[in-house]
GROMACS .gro file of N, CA and C in nm:
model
  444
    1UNK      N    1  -0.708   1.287  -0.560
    1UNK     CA    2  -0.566   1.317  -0.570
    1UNK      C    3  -0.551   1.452  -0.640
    2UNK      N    4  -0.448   1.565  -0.592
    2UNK     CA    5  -0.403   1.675  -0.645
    2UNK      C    6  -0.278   1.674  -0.719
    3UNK      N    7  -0.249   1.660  -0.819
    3UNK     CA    8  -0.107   1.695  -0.902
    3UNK      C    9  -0.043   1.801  -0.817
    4UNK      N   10   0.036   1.820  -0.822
    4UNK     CA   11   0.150   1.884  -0.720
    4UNK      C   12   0.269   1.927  -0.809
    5UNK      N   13   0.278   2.066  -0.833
    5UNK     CA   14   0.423   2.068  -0.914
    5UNK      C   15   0.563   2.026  -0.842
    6UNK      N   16   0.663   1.988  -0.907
    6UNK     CA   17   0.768   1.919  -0.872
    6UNK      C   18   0.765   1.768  -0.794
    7UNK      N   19   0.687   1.688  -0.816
    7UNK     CA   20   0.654   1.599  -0.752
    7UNK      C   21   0.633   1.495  -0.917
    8UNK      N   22   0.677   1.333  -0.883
    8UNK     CA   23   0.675   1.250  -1.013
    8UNK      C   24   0.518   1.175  -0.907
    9UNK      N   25   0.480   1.116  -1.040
    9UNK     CA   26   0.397   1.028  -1.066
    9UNK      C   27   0.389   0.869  -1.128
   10UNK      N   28   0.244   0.750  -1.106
   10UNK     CA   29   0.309   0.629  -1.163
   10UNK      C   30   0.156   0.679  -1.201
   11UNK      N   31   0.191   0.668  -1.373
   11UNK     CA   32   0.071   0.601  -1.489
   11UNK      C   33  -0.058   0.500  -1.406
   12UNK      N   34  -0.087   0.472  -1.483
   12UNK     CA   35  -0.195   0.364  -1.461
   12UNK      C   36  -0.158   0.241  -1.572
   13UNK      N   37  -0.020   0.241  -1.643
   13UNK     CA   38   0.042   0.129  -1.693
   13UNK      C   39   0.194   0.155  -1.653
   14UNK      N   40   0.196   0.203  -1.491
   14UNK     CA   41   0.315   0.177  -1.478
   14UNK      C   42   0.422   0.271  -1.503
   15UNK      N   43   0.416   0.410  -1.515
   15UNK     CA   44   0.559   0.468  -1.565
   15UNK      C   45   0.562   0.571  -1.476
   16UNK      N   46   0.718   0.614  -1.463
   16UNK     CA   47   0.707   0.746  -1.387
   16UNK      C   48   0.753   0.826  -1.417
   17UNK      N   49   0.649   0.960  -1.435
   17UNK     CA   50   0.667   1.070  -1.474
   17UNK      C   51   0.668   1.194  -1.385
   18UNK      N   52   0.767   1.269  -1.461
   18UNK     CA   53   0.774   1.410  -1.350
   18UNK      C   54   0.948   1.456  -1.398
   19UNK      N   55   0.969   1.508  -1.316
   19UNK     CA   56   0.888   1.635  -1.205
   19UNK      C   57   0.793   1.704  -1.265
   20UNK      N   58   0.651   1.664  -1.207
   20UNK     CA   59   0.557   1.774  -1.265
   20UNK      C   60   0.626   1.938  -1.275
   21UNK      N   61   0.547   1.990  -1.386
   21UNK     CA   62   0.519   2.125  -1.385
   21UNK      C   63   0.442   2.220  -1.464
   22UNK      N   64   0.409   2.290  -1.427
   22UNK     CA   65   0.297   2.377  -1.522
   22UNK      C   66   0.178   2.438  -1.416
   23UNK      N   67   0.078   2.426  -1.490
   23UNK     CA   68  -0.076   2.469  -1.437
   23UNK      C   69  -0.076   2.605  -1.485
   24UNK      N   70  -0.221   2.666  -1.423
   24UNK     CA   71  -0.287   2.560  -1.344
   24UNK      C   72  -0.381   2.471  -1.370
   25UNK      N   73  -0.439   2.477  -1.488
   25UNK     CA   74  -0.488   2.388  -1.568
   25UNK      C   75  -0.446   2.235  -1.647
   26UNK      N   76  -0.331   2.260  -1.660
   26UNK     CA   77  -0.263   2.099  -1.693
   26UNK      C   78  -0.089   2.149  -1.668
   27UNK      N   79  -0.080   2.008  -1.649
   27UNK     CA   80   0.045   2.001  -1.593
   27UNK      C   81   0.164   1.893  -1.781
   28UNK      N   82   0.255   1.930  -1.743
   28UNK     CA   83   0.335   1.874  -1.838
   28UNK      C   84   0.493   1.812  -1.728
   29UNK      N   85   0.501   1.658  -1.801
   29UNK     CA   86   0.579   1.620  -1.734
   29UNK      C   87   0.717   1.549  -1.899
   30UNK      N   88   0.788   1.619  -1.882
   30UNK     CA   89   0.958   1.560  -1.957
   30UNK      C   90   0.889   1.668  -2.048
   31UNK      N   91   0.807   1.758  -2.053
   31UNK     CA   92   0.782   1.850  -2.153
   31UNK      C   93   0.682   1.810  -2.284
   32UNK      N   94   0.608   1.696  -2.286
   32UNK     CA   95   0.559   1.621  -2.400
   32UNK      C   96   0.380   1.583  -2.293
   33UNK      N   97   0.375   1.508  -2.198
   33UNK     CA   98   0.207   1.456  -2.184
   33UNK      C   99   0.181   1.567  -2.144
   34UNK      N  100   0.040   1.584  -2.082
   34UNK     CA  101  -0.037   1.693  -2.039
   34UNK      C  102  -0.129   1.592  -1.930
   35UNK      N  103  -0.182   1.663  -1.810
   35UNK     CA  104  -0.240   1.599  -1.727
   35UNK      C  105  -0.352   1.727  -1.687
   36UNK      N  106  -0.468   1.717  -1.637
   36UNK     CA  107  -0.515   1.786  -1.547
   36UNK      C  108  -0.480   1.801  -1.436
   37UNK      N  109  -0.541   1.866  -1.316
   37UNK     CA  110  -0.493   1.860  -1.151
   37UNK      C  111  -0.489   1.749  -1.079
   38UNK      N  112  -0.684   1.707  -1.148
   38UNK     CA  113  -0.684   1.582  -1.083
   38UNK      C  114  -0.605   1.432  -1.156
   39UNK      N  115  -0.534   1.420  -1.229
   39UNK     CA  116  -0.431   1.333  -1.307
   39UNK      C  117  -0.488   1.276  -1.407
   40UNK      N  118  -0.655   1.311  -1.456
   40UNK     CA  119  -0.683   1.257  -1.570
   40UNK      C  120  -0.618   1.319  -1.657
   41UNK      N  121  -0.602   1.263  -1.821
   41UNK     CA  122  -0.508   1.282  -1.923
   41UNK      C  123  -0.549   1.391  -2.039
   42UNK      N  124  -0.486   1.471  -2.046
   42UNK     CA  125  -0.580   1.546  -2.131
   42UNK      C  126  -0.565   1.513  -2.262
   43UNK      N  127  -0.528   1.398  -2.301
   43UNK     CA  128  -0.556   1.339  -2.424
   43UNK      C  129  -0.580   1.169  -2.435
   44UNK      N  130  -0.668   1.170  -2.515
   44UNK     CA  131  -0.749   0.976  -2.436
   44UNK      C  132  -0.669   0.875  -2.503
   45UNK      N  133  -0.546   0.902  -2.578
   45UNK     CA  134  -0.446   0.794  -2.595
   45UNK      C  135  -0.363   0.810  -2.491
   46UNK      N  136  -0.354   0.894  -2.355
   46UNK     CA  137  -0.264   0.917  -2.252
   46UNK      C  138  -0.301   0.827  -2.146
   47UNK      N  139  -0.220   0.743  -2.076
   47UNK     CA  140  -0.267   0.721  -1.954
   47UNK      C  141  -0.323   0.806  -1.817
   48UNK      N  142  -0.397   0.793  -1.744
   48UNK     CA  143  -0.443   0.853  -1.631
   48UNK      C  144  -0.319   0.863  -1.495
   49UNK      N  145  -0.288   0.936  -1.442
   49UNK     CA  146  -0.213   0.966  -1.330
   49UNK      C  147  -0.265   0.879  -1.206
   50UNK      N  148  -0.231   0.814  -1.114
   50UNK     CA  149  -0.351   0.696  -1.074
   50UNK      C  150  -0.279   0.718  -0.910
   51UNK      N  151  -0.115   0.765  -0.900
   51UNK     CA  152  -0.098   0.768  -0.764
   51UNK      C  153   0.027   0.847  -0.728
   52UNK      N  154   0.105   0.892  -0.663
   52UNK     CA  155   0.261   0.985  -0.671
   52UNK      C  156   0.381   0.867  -0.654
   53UNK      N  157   0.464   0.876  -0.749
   53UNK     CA  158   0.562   0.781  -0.696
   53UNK      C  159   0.625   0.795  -0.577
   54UNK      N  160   0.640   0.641  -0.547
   54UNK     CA  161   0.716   0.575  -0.452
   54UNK      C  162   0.806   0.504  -0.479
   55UNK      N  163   0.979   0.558  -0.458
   55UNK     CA  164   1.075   0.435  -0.483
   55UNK      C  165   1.047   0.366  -0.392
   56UNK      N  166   1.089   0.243  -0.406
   56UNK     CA  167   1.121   0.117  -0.319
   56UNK      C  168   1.223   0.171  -0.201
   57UNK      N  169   1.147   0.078  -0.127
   57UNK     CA  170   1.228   0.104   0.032
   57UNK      C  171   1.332   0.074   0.014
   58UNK      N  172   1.435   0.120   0.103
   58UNK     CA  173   1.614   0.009   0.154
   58UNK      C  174   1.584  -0.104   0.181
   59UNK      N  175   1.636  -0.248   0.142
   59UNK     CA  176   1.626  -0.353   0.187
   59UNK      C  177   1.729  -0.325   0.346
   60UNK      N  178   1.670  -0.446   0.423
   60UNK     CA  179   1.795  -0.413   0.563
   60UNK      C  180   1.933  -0.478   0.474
   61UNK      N  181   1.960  -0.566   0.371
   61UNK     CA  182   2.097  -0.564   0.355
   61UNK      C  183   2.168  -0.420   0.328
   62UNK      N  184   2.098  -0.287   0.265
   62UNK     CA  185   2.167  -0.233   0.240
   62UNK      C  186   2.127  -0.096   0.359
   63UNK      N  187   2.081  -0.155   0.445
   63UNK     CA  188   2.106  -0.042   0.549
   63UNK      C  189   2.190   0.027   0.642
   64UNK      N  190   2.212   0.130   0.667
   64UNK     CA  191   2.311   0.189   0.738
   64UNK      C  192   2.312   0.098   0.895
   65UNK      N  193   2.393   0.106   0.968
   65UNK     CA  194   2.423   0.061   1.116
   65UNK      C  195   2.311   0.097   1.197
   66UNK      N  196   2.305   0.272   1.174
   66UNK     CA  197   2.249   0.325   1.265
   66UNK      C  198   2.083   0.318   1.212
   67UNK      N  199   2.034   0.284   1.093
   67UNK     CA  200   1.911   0.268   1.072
   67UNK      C  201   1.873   0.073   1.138
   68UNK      N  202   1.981   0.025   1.116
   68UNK     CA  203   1.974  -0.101   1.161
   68UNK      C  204   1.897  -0.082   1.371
   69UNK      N  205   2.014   0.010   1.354
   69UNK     CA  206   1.991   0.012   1.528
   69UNK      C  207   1.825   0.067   1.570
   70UNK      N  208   1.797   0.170   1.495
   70UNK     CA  209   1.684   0.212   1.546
   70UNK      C  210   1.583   0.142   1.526
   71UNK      N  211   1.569   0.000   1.404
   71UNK     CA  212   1.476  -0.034   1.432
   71UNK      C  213   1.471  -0.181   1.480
   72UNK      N  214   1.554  -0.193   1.549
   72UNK     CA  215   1.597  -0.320   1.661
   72UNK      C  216   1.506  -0.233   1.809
   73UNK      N  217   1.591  -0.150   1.789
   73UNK     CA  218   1.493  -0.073   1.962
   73UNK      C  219   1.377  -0.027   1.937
   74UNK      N  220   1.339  -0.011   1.822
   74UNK     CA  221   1.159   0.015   1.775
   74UNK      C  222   1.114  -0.113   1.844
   75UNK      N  223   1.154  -0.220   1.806
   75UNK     CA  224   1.116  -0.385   1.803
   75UNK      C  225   1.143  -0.392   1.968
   76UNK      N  226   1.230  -0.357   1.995
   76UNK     CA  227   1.280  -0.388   2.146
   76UNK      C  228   1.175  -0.329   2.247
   77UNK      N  229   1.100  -0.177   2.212
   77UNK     CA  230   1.045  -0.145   2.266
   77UNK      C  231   0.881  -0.149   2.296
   78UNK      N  232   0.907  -0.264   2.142
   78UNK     CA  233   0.727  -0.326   2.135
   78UNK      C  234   0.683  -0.229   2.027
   79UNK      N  235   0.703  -0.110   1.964
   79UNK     CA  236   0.647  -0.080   1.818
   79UNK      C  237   0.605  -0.121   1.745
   80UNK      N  238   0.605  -0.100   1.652
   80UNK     CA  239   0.505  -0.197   1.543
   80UNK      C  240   0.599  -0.170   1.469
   81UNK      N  241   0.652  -0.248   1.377
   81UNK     CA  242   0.709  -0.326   1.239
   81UNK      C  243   0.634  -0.314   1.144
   82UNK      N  244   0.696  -0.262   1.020
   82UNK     CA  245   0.612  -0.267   0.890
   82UNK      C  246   0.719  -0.376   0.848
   83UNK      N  247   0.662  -0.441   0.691
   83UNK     CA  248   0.732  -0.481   0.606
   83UNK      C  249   0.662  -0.449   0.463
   84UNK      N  250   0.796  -0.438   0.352
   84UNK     CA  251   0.741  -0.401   0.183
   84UNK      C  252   0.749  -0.527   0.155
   85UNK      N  253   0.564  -0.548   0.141
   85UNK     CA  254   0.532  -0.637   0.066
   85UNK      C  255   0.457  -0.606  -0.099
   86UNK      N  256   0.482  -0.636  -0.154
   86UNK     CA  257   0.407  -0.604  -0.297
   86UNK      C  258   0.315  -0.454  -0.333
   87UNK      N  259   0.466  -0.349  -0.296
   87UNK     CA  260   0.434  -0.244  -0.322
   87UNK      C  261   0.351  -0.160  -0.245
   88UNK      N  262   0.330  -0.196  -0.081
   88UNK     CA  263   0.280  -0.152   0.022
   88UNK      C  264   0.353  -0.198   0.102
   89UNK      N  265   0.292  -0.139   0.272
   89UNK     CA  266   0.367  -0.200   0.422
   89UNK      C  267   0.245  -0.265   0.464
   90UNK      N  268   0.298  -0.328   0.559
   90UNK     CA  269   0.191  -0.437   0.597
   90UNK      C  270   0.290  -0.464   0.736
   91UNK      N  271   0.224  -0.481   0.839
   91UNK     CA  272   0.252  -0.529   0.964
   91UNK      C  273   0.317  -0.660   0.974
   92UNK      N  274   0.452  -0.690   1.055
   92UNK     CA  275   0.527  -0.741   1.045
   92UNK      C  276   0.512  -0.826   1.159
   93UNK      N  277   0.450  -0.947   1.195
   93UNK     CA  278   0.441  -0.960   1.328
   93UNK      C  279   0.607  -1.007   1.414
   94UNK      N  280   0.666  -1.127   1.294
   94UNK     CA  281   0.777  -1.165   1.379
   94UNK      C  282   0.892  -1.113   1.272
   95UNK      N  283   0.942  -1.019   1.282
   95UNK     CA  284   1.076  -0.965   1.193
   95UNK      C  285   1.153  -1.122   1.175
   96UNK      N  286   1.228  -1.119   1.072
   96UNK     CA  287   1.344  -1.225   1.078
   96UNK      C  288   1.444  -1.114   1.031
   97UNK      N  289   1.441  -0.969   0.989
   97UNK     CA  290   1.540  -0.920   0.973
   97UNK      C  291   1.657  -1.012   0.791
   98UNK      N  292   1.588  -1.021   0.750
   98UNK     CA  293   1.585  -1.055   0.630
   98UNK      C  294   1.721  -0.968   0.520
   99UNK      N  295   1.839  -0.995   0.444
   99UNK     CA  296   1.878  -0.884   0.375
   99UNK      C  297   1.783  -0.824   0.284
  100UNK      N  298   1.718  -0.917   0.198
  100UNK     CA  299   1.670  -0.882   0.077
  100UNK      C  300   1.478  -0.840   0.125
  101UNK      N  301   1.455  -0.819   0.227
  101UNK     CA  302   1.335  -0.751   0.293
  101UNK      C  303   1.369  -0.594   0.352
  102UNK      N  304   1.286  -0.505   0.316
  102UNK     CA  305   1.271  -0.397   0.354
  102UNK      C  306   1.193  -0.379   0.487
  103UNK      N  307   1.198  -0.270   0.646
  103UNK     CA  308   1.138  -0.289   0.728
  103UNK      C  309   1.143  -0.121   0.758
  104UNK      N  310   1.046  -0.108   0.852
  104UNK     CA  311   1.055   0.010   0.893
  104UNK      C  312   0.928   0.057   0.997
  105UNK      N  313   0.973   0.138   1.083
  105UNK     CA  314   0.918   0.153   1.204
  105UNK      C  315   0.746   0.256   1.203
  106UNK      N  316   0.682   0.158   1.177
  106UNK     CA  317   0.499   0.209   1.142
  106UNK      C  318   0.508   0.352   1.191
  107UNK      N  319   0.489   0.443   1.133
  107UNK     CA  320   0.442   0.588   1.180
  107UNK      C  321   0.296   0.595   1.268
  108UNK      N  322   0.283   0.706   1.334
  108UNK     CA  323   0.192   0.674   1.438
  108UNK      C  324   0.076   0.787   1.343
  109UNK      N  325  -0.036   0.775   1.364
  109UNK     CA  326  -0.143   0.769   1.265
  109UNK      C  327  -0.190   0.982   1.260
  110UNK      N  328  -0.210   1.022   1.123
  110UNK     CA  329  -0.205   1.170   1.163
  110UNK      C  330  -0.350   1.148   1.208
  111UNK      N  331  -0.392   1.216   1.274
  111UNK     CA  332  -0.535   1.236   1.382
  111UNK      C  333  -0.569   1.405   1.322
  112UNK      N  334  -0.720   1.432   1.267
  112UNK     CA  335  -0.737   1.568   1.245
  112UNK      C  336  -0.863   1.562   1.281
  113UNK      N  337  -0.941   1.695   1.339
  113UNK     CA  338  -1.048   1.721   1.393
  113UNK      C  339  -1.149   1.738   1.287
  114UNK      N  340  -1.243   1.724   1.225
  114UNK     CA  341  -1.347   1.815   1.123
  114UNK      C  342  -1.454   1.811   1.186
  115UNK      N  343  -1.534   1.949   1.127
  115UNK     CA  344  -1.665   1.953   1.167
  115UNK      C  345  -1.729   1.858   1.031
  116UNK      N  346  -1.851   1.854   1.141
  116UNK     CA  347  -1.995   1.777   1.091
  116UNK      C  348  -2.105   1.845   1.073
  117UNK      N  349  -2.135   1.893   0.934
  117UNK     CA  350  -2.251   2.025   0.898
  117UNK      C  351  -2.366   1.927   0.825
  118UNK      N  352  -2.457   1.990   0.820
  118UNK     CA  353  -2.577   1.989   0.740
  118UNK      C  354  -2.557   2.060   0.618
  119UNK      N  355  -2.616   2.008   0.504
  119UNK     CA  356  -2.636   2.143   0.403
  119UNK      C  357  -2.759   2.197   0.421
  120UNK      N  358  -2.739   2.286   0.442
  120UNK     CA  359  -2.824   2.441   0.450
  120UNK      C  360  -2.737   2.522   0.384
  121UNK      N  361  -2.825   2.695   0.386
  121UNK     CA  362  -2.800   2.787   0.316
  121UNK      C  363  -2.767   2.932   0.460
  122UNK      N  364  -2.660   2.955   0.559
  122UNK     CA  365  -2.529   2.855   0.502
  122UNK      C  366  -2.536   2.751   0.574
  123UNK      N  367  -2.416   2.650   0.562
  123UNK     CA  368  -2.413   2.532   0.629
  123UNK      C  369  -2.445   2.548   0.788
  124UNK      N  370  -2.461   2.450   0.847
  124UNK     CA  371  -2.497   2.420   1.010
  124UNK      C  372  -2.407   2.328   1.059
  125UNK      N  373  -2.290   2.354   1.137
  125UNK     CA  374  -2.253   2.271   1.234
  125UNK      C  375  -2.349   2.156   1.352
  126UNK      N  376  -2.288   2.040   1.339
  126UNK     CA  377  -2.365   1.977   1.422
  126UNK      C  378  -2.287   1.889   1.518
  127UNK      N  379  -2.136   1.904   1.466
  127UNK     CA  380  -2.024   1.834   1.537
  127UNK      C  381  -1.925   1.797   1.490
  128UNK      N  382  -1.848   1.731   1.529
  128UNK     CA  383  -1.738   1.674   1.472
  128UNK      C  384  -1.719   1.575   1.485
  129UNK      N  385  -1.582   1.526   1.370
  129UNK     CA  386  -1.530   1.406   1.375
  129UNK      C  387  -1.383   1.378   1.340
  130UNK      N  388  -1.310   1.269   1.374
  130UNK     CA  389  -1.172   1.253   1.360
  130UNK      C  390  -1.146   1.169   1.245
  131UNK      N  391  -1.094   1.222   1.173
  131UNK     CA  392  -0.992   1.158   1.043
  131UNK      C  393  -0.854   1.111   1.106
  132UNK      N  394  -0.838   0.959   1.036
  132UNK     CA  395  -0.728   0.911   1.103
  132UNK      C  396  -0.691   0.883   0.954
  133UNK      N  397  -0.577   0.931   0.938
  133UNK     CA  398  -0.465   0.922   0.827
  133UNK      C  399  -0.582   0.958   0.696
  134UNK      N  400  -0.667   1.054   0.766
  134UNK     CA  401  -0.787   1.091   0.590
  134UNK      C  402  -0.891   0.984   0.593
  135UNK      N  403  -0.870   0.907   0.691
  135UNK     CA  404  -1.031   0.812   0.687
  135UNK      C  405  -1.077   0.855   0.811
  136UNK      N  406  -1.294   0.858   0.822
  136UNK     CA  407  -1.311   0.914   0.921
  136UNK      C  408  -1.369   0.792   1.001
  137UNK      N  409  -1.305   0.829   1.172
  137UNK     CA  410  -1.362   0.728   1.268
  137UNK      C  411  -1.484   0.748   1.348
  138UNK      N  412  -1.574   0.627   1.292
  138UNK     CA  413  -1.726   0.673   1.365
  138UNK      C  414  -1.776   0.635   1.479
  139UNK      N  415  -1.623   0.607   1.554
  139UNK     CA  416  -1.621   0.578   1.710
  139UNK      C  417  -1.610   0.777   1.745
  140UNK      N  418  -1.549   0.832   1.668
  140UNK     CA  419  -1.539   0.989   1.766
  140UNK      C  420  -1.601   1.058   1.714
  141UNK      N  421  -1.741   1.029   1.632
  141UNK     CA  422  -1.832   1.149   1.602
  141UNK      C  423  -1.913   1.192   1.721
  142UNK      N  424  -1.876   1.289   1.729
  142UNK     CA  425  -1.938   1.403   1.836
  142UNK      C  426  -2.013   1.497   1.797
  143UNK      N  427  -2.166   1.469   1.816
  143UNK     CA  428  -2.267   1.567   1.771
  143UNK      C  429  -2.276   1.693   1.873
  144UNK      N  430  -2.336   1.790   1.832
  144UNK     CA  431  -2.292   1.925   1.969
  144UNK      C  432  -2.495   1.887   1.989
  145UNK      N  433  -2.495   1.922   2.142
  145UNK     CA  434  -2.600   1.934   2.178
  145UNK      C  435  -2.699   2.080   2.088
  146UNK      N  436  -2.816   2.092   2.059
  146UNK     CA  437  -2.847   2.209   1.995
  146UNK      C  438  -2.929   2.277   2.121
  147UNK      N  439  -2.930   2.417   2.090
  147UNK     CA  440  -3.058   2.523   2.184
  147UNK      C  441  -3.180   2.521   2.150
  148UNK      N  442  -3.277   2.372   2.095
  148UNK     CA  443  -3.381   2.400   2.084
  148UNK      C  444  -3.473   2.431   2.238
   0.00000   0.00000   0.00000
């Protein structure tokens, strides 16, 4: 994880702090903790920075019409359904459309290309592979044929 100025954070007991700002060496959040980049604490009575906050979703009671609508035709059209369950989404198989449940229409997965090197002096390409949402899939590693 990278600290990010203007962006809050949740502790590792829970609190949220921010809007980061500072660096580039430590960051200060309400003007009082200190953090590094990577969110360890730069003082060991501080908690550790552990993830970026996330408010809580809209429950559907308090959703607009038109957010109502779009994800009736998400559903209508066979999409995938999330639901906030205990501070994550999780696949929804049969909506009941719930007030006091949050829902929302699964985003479709970011897909990025990377190469696949050796360490050497310098590195050696040997192929690539696809990161799906930052995890890599070892169904599309593609080694390149070499010119021996």
């Amino acid at each position: 994880m990278k600290i990010e100025n203007g962006k809050y954070y949740r502790t590792a007991d829970g609190r949220k702090v921010g809007p980061i700002r500072g660096g580039p060496a430590t960051y200060h959040a309400q003007g009082a903790d200190h953090w590094y980049d990577d969110g360890t604490s730069l003082y060991k009575d501080l908690q550790n920075i552990v993830a970026e906050w996330r408010d809580e979703p809209t429950v559907w009671g308090d959703m607009t019409p038109e957010q109502k609508g779009a994800l009736l035709l998400a559903e209508h059209e066979g999409k995938t359904i999330d639901t906030w369950i205990e501070g994550g989404w999780t696949k929804c198989l049969d909506p009941m459309w719930r007030d006091d449940c949050a829902y929302r229409i699964k985003p479709d997965p970011v897909v990025e290309t990377r190469g696949v090197y050796v360490a050497a002096t310098p590195p050696i390409k040997i192929g690539t592979i696809n990161l799906i949402d930052g995890t890599p899939d070892p169904a599309t590693l593609n080694l390149e044929p070499t010119n021996d």
